[in-house]
Short mmCIF file of C-alpha atoms in Angstrom, two decimals:
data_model
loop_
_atom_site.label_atom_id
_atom_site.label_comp_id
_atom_site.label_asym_id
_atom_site.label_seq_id
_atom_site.Cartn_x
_atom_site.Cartn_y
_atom_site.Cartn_z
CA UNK A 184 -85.85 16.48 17.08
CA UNK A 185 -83.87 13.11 18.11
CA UNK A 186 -85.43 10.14 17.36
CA UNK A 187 -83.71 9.11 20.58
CA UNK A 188 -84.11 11.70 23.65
CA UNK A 189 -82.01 10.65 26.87
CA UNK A 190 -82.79 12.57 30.35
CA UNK A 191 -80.72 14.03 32.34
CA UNK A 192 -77.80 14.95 30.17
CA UNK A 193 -76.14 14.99 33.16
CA UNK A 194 -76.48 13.79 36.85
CA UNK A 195 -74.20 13.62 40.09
CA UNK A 196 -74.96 11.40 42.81
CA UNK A 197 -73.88 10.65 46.47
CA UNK A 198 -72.96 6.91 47.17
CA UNK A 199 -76.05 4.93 47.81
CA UNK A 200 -78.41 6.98 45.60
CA UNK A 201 -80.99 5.17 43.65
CA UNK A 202 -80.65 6.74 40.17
CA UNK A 203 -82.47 6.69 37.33
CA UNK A 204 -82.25 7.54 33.38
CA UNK A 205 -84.63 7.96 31.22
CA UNK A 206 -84.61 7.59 27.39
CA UNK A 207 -87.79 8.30 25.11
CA UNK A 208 -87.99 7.73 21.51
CA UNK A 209 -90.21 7.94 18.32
CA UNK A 210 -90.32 5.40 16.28
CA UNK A 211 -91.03 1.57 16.13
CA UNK A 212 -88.60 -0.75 17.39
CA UNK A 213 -87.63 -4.14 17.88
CA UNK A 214 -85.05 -3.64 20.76
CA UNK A 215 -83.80 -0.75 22.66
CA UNK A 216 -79.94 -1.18 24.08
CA UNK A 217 -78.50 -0.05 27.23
CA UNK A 218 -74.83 0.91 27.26
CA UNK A 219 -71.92 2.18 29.21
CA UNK A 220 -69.19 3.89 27.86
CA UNK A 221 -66.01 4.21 29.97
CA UNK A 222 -64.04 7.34 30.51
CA UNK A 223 -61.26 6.02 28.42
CA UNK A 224 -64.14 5.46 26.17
CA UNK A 225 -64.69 1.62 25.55
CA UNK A 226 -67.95 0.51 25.52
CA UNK A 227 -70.18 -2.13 26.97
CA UNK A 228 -73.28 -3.58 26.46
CA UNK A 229 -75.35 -3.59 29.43
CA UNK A 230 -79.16 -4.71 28.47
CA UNK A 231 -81.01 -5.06 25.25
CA UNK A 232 -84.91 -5.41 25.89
CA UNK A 233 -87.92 -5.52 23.64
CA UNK A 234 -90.53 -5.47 26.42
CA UNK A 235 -90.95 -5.72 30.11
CA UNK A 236 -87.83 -6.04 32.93
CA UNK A 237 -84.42 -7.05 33.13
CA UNK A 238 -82.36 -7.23 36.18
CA UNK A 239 -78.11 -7.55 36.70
CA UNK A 240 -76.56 -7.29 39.64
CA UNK A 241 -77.89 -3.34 40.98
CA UNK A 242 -79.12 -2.27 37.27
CA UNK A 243 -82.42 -2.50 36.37
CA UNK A 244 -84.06 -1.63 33.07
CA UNK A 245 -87.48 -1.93 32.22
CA UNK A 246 -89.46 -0.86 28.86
CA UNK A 247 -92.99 0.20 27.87
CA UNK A 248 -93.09 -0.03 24.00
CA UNK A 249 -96.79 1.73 24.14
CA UNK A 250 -95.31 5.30 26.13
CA UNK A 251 -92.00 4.60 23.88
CA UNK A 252 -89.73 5.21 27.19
CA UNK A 253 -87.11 3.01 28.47
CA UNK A 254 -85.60 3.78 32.13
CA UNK A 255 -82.43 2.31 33.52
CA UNK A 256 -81.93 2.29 37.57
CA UNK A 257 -78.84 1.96 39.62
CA UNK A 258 -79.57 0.88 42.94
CA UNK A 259 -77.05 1.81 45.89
CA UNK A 260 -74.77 3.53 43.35
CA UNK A 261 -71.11 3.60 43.52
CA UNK A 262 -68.64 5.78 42.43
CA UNK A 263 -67.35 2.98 39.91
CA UNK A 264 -70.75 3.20 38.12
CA UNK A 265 -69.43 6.90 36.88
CA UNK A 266 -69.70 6.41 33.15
CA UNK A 267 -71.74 7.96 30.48
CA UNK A 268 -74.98 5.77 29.59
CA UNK A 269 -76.06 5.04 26.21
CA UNK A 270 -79.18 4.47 25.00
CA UNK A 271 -79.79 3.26 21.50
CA UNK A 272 -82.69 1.84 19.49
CA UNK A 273 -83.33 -0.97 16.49
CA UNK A 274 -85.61 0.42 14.20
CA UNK A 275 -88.15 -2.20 12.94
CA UNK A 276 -87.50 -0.02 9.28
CA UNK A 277 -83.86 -0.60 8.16
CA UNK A 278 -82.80 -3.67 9.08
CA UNK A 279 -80.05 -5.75 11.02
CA UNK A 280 -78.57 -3.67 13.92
CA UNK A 281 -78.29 -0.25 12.40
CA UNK A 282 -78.74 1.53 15.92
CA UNK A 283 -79.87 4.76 16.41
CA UNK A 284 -77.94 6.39 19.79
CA UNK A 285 -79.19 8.98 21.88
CA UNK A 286 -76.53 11.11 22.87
CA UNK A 287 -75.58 9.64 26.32
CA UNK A 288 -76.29 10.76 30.13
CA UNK A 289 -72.90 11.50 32.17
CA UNK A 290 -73.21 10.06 35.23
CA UNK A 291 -70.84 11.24 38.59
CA UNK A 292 -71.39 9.14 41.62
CA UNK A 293 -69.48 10.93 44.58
CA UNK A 294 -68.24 9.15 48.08
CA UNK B 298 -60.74 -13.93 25.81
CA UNK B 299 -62.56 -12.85 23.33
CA UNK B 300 -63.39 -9.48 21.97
CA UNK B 301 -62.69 -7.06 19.84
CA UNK B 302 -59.13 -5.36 19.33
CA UNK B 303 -58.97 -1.90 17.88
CA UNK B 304 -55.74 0.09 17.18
CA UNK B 305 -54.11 2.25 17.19
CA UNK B 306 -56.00 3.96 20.44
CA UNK B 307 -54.24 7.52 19.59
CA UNK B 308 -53.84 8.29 16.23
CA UNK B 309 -52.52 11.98 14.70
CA UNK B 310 -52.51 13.34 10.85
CA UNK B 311 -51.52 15.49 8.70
CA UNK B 312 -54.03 16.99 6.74
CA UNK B 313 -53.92 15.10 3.33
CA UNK B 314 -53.33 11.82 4.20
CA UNK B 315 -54.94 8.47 4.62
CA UNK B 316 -54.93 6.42 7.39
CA UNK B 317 -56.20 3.55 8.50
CA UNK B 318 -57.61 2.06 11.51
CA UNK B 319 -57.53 -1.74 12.87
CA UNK B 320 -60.31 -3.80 14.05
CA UNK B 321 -60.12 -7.56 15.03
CA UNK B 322 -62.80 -9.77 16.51
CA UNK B 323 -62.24 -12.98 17.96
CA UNK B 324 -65.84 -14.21 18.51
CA UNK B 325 -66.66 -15.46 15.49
CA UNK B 326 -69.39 -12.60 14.53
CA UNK B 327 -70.72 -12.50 11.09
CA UNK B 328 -71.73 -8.57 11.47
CA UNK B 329 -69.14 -5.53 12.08
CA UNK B 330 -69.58 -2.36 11.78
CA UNK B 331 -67.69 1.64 12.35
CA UNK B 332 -69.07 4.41 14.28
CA UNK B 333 -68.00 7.92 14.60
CA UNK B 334 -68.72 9.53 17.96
CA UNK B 335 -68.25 13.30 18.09
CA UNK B 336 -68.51 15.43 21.60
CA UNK B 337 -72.30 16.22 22.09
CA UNK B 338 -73.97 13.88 19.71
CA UNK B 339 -74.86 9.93 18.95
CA UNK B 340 -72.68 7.59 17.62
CA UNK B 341 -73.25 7.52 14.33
CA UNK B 342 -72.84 4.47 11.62
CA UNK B 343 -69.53 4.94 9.12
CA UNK B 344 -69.95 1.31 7.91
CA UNK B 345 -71.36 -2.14 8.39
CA UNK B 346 -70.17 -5.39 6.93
CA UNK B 347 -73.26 -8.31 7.26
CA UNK B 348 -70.75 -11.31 5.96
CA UNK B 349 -67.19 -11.35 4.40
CA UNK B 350 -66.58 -9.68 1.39
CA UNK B 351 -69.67 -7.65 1.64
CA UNK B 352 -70.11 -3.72 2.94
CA UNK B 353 -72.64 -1.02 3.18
CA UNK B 354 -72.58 2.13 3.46
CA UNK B 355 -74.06 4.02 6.71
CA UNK B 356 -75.05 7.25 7.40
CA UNK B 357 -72.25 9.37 7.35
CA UNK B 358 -69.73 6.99 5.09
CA UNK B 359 -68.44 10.27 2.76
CA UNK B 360 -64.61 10.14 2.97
CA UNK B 361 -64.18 6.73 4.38
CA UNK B 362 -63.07 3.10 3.05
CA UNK B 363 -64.10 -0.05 4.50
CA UNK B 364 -62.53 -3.75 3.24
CA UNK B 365 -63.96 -7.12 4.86
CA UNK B 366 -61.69 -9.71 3.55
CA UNK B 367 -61.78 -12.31 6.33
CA UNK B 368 -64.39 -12.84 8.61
CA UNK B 369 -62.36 -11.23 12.05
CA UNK B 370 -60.78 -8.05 10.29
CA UNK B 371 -62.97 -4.75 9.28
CA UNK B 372 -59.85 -2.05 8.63
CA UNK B 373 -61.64 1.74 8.23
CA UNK B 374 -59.41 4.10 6.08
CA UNK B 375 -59.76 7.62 6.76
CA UNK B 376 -59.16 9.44 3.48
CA UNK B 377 -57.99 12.59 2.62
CA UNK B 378 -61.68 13.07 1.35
CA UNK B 379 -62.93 13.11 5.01
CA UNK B 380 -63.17 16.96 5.58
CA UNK B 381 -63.55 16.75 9.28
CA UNK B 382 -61.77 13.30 11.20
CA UNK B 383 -61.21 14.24 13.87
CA UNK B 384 -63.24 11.77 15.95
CA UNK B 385 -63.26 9.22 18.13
CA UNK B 386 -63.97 6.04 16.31
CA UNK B 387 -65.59 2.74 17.57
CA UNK B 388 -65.59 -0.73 16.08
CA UNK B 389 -68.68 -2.85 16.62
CA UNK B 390 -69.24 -6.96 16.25
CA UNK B 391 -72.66 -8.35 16.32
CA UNK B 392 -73.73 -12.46 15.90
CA UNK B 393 -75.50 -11.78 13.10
CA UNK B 394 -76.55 -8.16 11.12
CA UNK B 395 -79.66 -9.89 9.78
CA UNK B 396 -81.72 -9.49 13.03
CA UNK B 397 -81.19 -7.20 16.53
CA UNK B 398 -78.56 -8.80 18.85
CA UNK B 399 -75.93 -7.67 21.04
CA UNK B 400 -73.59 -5.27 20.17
CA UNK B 401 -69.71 -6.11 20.93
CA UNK B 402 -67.66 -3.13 21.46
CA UNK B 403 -63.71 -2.25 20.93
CA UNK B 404 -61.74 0.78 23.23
CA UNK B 405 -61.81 2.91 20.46
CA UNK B 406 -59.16 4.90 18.27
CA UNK B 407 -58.86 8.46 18.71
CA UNK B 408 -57.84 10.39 14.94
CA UNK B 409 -56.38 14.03 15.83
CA UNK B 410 -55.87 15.85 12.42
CA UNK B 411 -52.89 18.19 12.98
#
């Protein structure tokens, strides 16, 4: 089993869907990242959160460190939000930022 | 702007050889660090570099060289060693690798072996 679980694996959407993706995991942590990879691959960082609610723009991602289960939301989604999202935890064992990465939800937001 | 430059972004090999993969940051990061991402799974860590002129290994670092001689270069040599390279590889920058911070991302470099 993952230490890192993401759900779905996959998910299309019609413009103006409110999406969200989960991501559960099983050990202790001291920060849990959000990402986005780009179909020509790059990545970038979207959120990193150790408890409670962040907000940018029409993302949203909010953490409960007791149920271990981070969700990120996409309100009135886009087809330019069609990436693959990352998420990716800092184990409180190991040290600096050697992340462990779930394995990514594809995201396809149609017109 | 800063950021981080990796290159080349298509790379192709012969089986037996070394190559060897560029990665410059401009933001003044102590921390950098190589992943390997593979269709269907995680990233996973190659190699991590907390200051200059110091490197450790990650999870999967069998058959690949790291060198951290100035502060904005962390090269990753593919060797002939590496029984499986093709990948797509991604080069990380972080403030500091003593404590959790925000991870700074290149494009990536995509290794074919032929």
């Amino acid at each position: 089993k993952n230490e890192v679980e993401q759900s779905p694996q996959n998910l299309t959407a019609q413009e103006g869907e409110f999406i969200t993706i989960n991501c559960s995991y099983s050990v202790g942590i001291s920060a849990l990242h959000w990402l986005q990879q780009h179909p020509g691959g790059g990545i970038v960082s979207l959120f990193m959160l150790s408890s409670g609610k962040k907000k940018h723009g029409r993302l949203i991602a909010t953490i409960n460190i007791q149920e271990k289960h981070s969700s990120l939301h996409i309100t009135a989604s886009h087809p330019r939000d069609s990436a693959v999202y990352i998420c990716a935890v800092s184990p409180l064992t190991g040290g600096g930022n050697k992340l462990t990465f779930g394995t990514g939800t594809q995201l396809k937001v149609e017109l | 702007d800063g950021g981080i430059t990796q290159s080349p972004k298509y790379l192709f090999r012969k089986e037996g050889q070394n190559v060897t993969l560029s990665c410059e940051q401009n933001l003044n990061h102590d921390a950098m660090y190589w992943y390997r991402q593979d269709p269907g799974q995680g990233l996973r860590l190659i190699y991590y570099s907390q200051i200059v002129n110091d490197f450790q290994k990650g999870d999967i670092a069998e058959g690949y060289s790291v060198s951290r001689e100035k502060k904005e270069s962390f090269p990753l040599t593919v060797t002939s060693a590496q029984k499986n390279p093709t990948a797509f590889y991604l080069c990380a920058s972080s403030i500091s690798g003593g404590t959790t911070g925000e991870l700074f991302f290149g494009e990536g470099s995509r290794l074919t072996v032929l």
